[in-house]
Amino acid sequence: MTGIKDVAERSGLSVATVSRALSGKGNVSPASRERARAAAAELGFVLSYHASSLASGRTHNVGLVVPSVHRWFYSAVIEGASAALLSAGYDLTLYNIGEDPQHRHSVFNDFLLRKRVDAVIAVSLELSEDEMQQLLAVHRPIVGIGGPLPGASTIRIDDSAIAQQATNHLIGLGHTKIAHMTGEEAYEQDFQLPGTRRGGFEKAMNDADCQVRPEWIVSADFTIEGAYAAARQLLGGAPERPTAVFAASDEMAIGTILAARDFGLRIPEDLSVIGIDGHDLGKVMGLTTIDQDAKGQGALAVRTLLGAINNGLVLEPADTEHPTKLVVRSSTAVPRNDAAQAGAAR
Amino acid sequence: MTGIKDVAERSGLSVATVSRALSGKGNVSPASRERARAAAAELGFVLSYHASSLASGRTHNVGLVVPSVHRWFYSAVIEGASAALLSAGYDLTLYNIGEDPQHRHSVFNDFLLRKRVDAVIAVSLELSEDEMQQLLAVHRPIVGIGGPLPGASTIRIDDSAIAQQATNHLIGLGHTKIAHMTGEEAYEQDFQLPGTRRGGFEKAMNDADCQVRPEWIVSADFTIEGAYAAARQLLGGAPERPTAVFAASDEMAIGTILAARDFGLRIPEDLSVIGIDGHDLGKVMGLTTIDQDAKGQGALAVRTLLGAINNGLVLEPADTEHPTKLVVRSSTAVPRNDAAQAGAAR
DNA sequence: CTCACAACTGCAAGCGCTTCCACAGAGTAC
DNA sequence: GTACTCTGTGGAAGCGCTTGCAGTTGTGAG
């Protein structure tokens, strides 16, 4: 294997100068810089990042901790972060916590402590006191995505506001009989997100003098499958059906649409559905949603961290609110007359 | 930061013995081993993997190269590999090639050469001569998933056979007017996969004396969205419609089902649809498919690599065929009478 | 012409581990 | 008794870089 020594020899420079030339730090004459570069290129030399890390303490590696990979939001964040890191020459180490509590434990108690990462991005993780301590003990910048991380910076959307916006979109169309699909209580891996969105829904409903019916608040696990099952319950048996559903995620909105179709309900004539996310499938399904640009959030997290690393600043715990956008498609419409009347007769 | 020296001091052993005790290599008396462990635990000591890697040449890190994260197959492989690596105490470095050719180039020409990984898993990547050279130059075990990688071991499914199996399932139900949705020519990131599956389809059709109609072979980009658009073309205008569609992936099968519904076609009464994959959504959609256990493939790749690493063997280039399973759900059925007759009247 | 100062450069001391080697002590076999 | 082998241990030499320090040059100012 060719090392920096070989490059030094070939270029007639010292190892120190070659190191400075290739890293761009310190003063090196343009001529030497060029000689070093040329020699490195000829030899096909690539820095050993281990040695470099050991000597400098900088790893050029960012850890990304996610609860799962296959759910849309996480995969989008991963893609956004990955692209940004790749461009910056950084590696991305993925820690997929998954369902296994053992995995979760070892990620926080071993993996992250191995001094392998320059920074950590934690996505939608409600961390225990202990876990947060472990994270902070690494003494690396941390950015959370998708919820508040006490003691760290976070990138998030205004869940309460967009929940109100989504609800108001339905109310604005004339709906009053609106159901809400929220996340399961147990699903508190995702911060208080379900609760916050539900709160926004209830506020909007109350503000508009619409009744919030407990039996029309159903919960699922944020997946299409789970929502499908829950929506069958909601739309199936009951004597009275809502005219619209606001789902706390696009995946759940899609599950709802699929279930509605099974009952022969037309979207949006018989049922309006709105979600939150900006899922790729939204276009195909004609889903009205609030796009939260998950990729952009991933990329922003990376920019924030790299900025902190490069400037050697400590990252002040601060919340950054990421913009969202209402995207109206064909899954929401004015309720049919009879339904609207039934609603008006409250 | 506490280092191995501190542990040595506290335990009254030498650094060398502590290192051996904690890594489990070399001869250490049970008593010393216990003393070292205890001291490490008390100090909350975690090995610096950089220093360890530099000294030993082993990184405890595996590189996973994927074309994208959000497509089902890749995210499933990632989850499978991630869980297996986590259990083994290995880090997973994710290289998401994405669309950007620049990224692809730097992954193969910089990132993988940094001597940071003990092994590489390449998923569904058709590598150029050059890229393969770069990969082999790393002198690490490599496993490919999803297609042949000249010079490396691969884990794959028998694409031709399962395509025939899927087609035969439809034929067995009485279908003769069968369309096939394949991958786009340009999509050769995925080995020759589309072509192979298409070959299997054609073979099965020919064997059963069913006519393969060129206009019923459509292609899409393996996504739900793309397939949806392609299926609208297929099912929309033409005077005669197929009674069944065999899609080369579940995502495309789902897109086809969504498009069919738009035209008021009932599944499976008016149209049978079968896919390949074992997508999570399959259950909700009632999709008949051939499950290829992508998670299992990811986990198997990891086991293969770790085996090679631990035994210090060079990994013989060998293909491992991963088993698949036909899962019959509600998206396929005997064609309706009129359709069957029309088919029989060929 | 001298001096201060900046721009370059090389030497060498690490970074925190692993592992080769040497050596002590305890068996085991003759 | 000698001559081994075998286990357990510590010393110390790196692994391949980065970077503080000091030395060498070149420059403009005094």
mmCIF file of N, CA, C and O (backbone and C1' of nucleotides) in Angstrom, chain A residues 4 16 19 45 47 51 55, chain D residues 15-21:
data_model
loop_
_atom_site.group_PDB
_atom_site.id
_atom_site.type_symbol
_atom_site.label_atom_id
_atom_site.label_comp_id
_atom_site.label_asym_id
_atom_site.label_seq_id
_atom_site.Cartn_x
_atom_site.Cartn_y
_atom_site.Cartn_z
ATOM 1 N N ILE A 4 1.819 8.028 2.676
ATOM 2 C CA ILE A 4 2.185 9.415 2.434
ATOM 3 C C ILE A 4 3.700 9.532 2.278
ATOM 4 O O ILE A 4 4.198 10.441 1.605
ATOM 5 N N ALA A 16 5.650 16.011 6.066
ATOM 6 C CA ALA A 16 4.869 17.093 6.660
ATOM 7 C C ALA A 16 4.289 18.007 5.592
ATOM 8 O O ALA A 16 3.110 18.360 5.625
ATOM 9 N N SER A 19 1.509 16.340 3.679
ATOM 10 C CA SER A 19 0.291 16.312 4.474
ATOM 11 C C SER A 19 -0.424 17.659 4.401
ATOM 12 O O SER A 19 -1.624 17.726 4.156
ATOM 13 N N PHE A 45 -2.620 7.555 -4.583
ATOM 14 C CA PHE A 45 -2.602 7.599 -3.121
ATOM 15 C C PHE A 45 -3.907 8.160 -2.563
ATOM 16 O O PHE A 45 -4.424 9.164 -3.032
ATOM 17 N N LEU A 47 -5.502 8.968 1.314
ATOM 18 C CA LEU A 47 -5.218 9.043 2.748
ATOM 19 C C LEU A 47 -5.855 7.888 3.513
ATOM 20 O O LEU A 47 -6.999 7.536 3.263
ATOM 21 N N ALA A 51 -5.524 6.642 10.261
ATOM 22 C CA ALA A 51 -4.312 7.291 10.738
ATOM 23 C C ALA A 51 -4.576 8.786 10.883
ATOM 24 O O ALA A 51 -4.194 9.414 11.873
ATOM 25 N N ALA A 55 -4.438 10.909 14.439
ATOM 26 C CA ALA A 55 -3.519 12.021 14.653
ATOM 27 C C ALA A 55 -4.249 13.337 14.863
ATOM 28 O O ALA A 55 -3.819 14.178 15.644
ATOM 29 P P DC D 15 5.331 0.475 10.696
ATOM 30 O "O5'" DC D 15 3.746 0.617 10.710
ATOM 31 C "C5'" DC D 15 2.892 -0.523 10.751
ATOM 32 C "C4'" DC D 15 1.479 -0.019 10.910
ATOM 33 C "C3'" DC D 15 1.193 1.257 10.137
ATOM 34 O "O3'" DC D 15 0.520 0.907 8.936
ATOM 35 C "C1'" DC D 15 0.386 1.398 12.413
ATOM 36 P P DG D 16 1.171 1.402 7.555
ATOM 37 O "O5'" DG D 16 0.667 2.897 7.443
ATOM 38 C "C5'" DG D 16 -0.728 3.159 7.460
ATOM 39 C "C4'" DG D 16 -0.933 4.631 7.723
ATOM 40 C "C3'" DG D 16 -0.167 5.559 6.780
ATOM 41 O "O3'" DG D 16 -1.050 6.581 6.392
ATOM 42 C "C1'" DG D 16 0.245 6.158 8.986
ATOM 43 P P DC D 17 -0.772 7.555 5.201
ATOM 44 O "O5'" DC D 17 -1.726 8.759 5.637
ATOM 45 C "C5'" DC D 17 -1.174 9.962 6.121
ATOM 46 C "C4'" DC D 17 -1.705 10.217 7.505
ATOM 47 C "C3'" DC D 17 -1.559 11.665 7.925
ATOM 48 O "O3'" DC D 17 -2.795 12.313 7.690
ATOM 49 C "C1'" DC D 17 -0.755 10.166 9.626
ATOM 50 P P DT D 18 -2.759 13.914 7.519
ATOM 51 O "O5'" DT D 18 -2.483 14.421 9.011
ATOM 52 C "C5'" DT D 18 -3.530 14.382 9.945
ATOM 53 C "C4'" DT D 18 -3.080 15.067 11.223
ATOM 54 C "C3'" DT D 18 -2.878 16.576 11.093
ATOM 55 O "O3'" DT D 18 -3.387 17.120 12.301
ATOM 56 C "C1'" DT D 18 -0.896 15.561 11.871
ATOM 57 P P DT D 19 -3.752 18.669 12.383
ATOM 58 O "O5'" DT D 19 -2.553 19.250 13.253
ATOM 59 C "C5'" DT D 19 -2.183 18.558 14.444
ATOM 60 C "C4'" DT D 19 -0.905 19.153 14.986
ATOM 61 C "C3'" DT D 19 -0.673 20.631 14.646
ATOM 62 O "O3'" DT D 19 -0.040 21.231 15.773
ATOM 63 C "C1'" DT D 19 1.143 19.394 13.918
ATOM 64 P P DG D 20 -0.407 22.712 16.170
ATOM 65 O "O5'" DG D 20 0.678 22.980 17.310
ATOM 66 C "C5'" DG D 20 0.863 22.006 18.344
ATOM 67 C "C4'" DG D 20 2.315 21.978 18.774
ATOM 68 C "C3'" DG D 20 2.964 23.352 18.925
ATOM 69 O "O3'" DG D 20 3.889 23.326 20.010
ATOM 70 C "C1'" DG D 20 4.098 22.130 17.245
ATOM 71 P P DC D 21 4.566 24.673 20.490
ATOM 72 O "O5'" DC D 21 6.014 24.557 19.851
ATOM 73 C "C5'" DC D 21 6.788 23.366 20.064
ATOM 74 C "C4'" DC D 21 7.991 23.396 19.154
ATOM 75 C "C3'" DC D 21 8.704 24.749 19.086
ATOM 76 O "O3'" DC D 21 10.030 24.595 19.559
ATOM 77 C "C1'" DC D 21 8.392 23.825 16.926
#
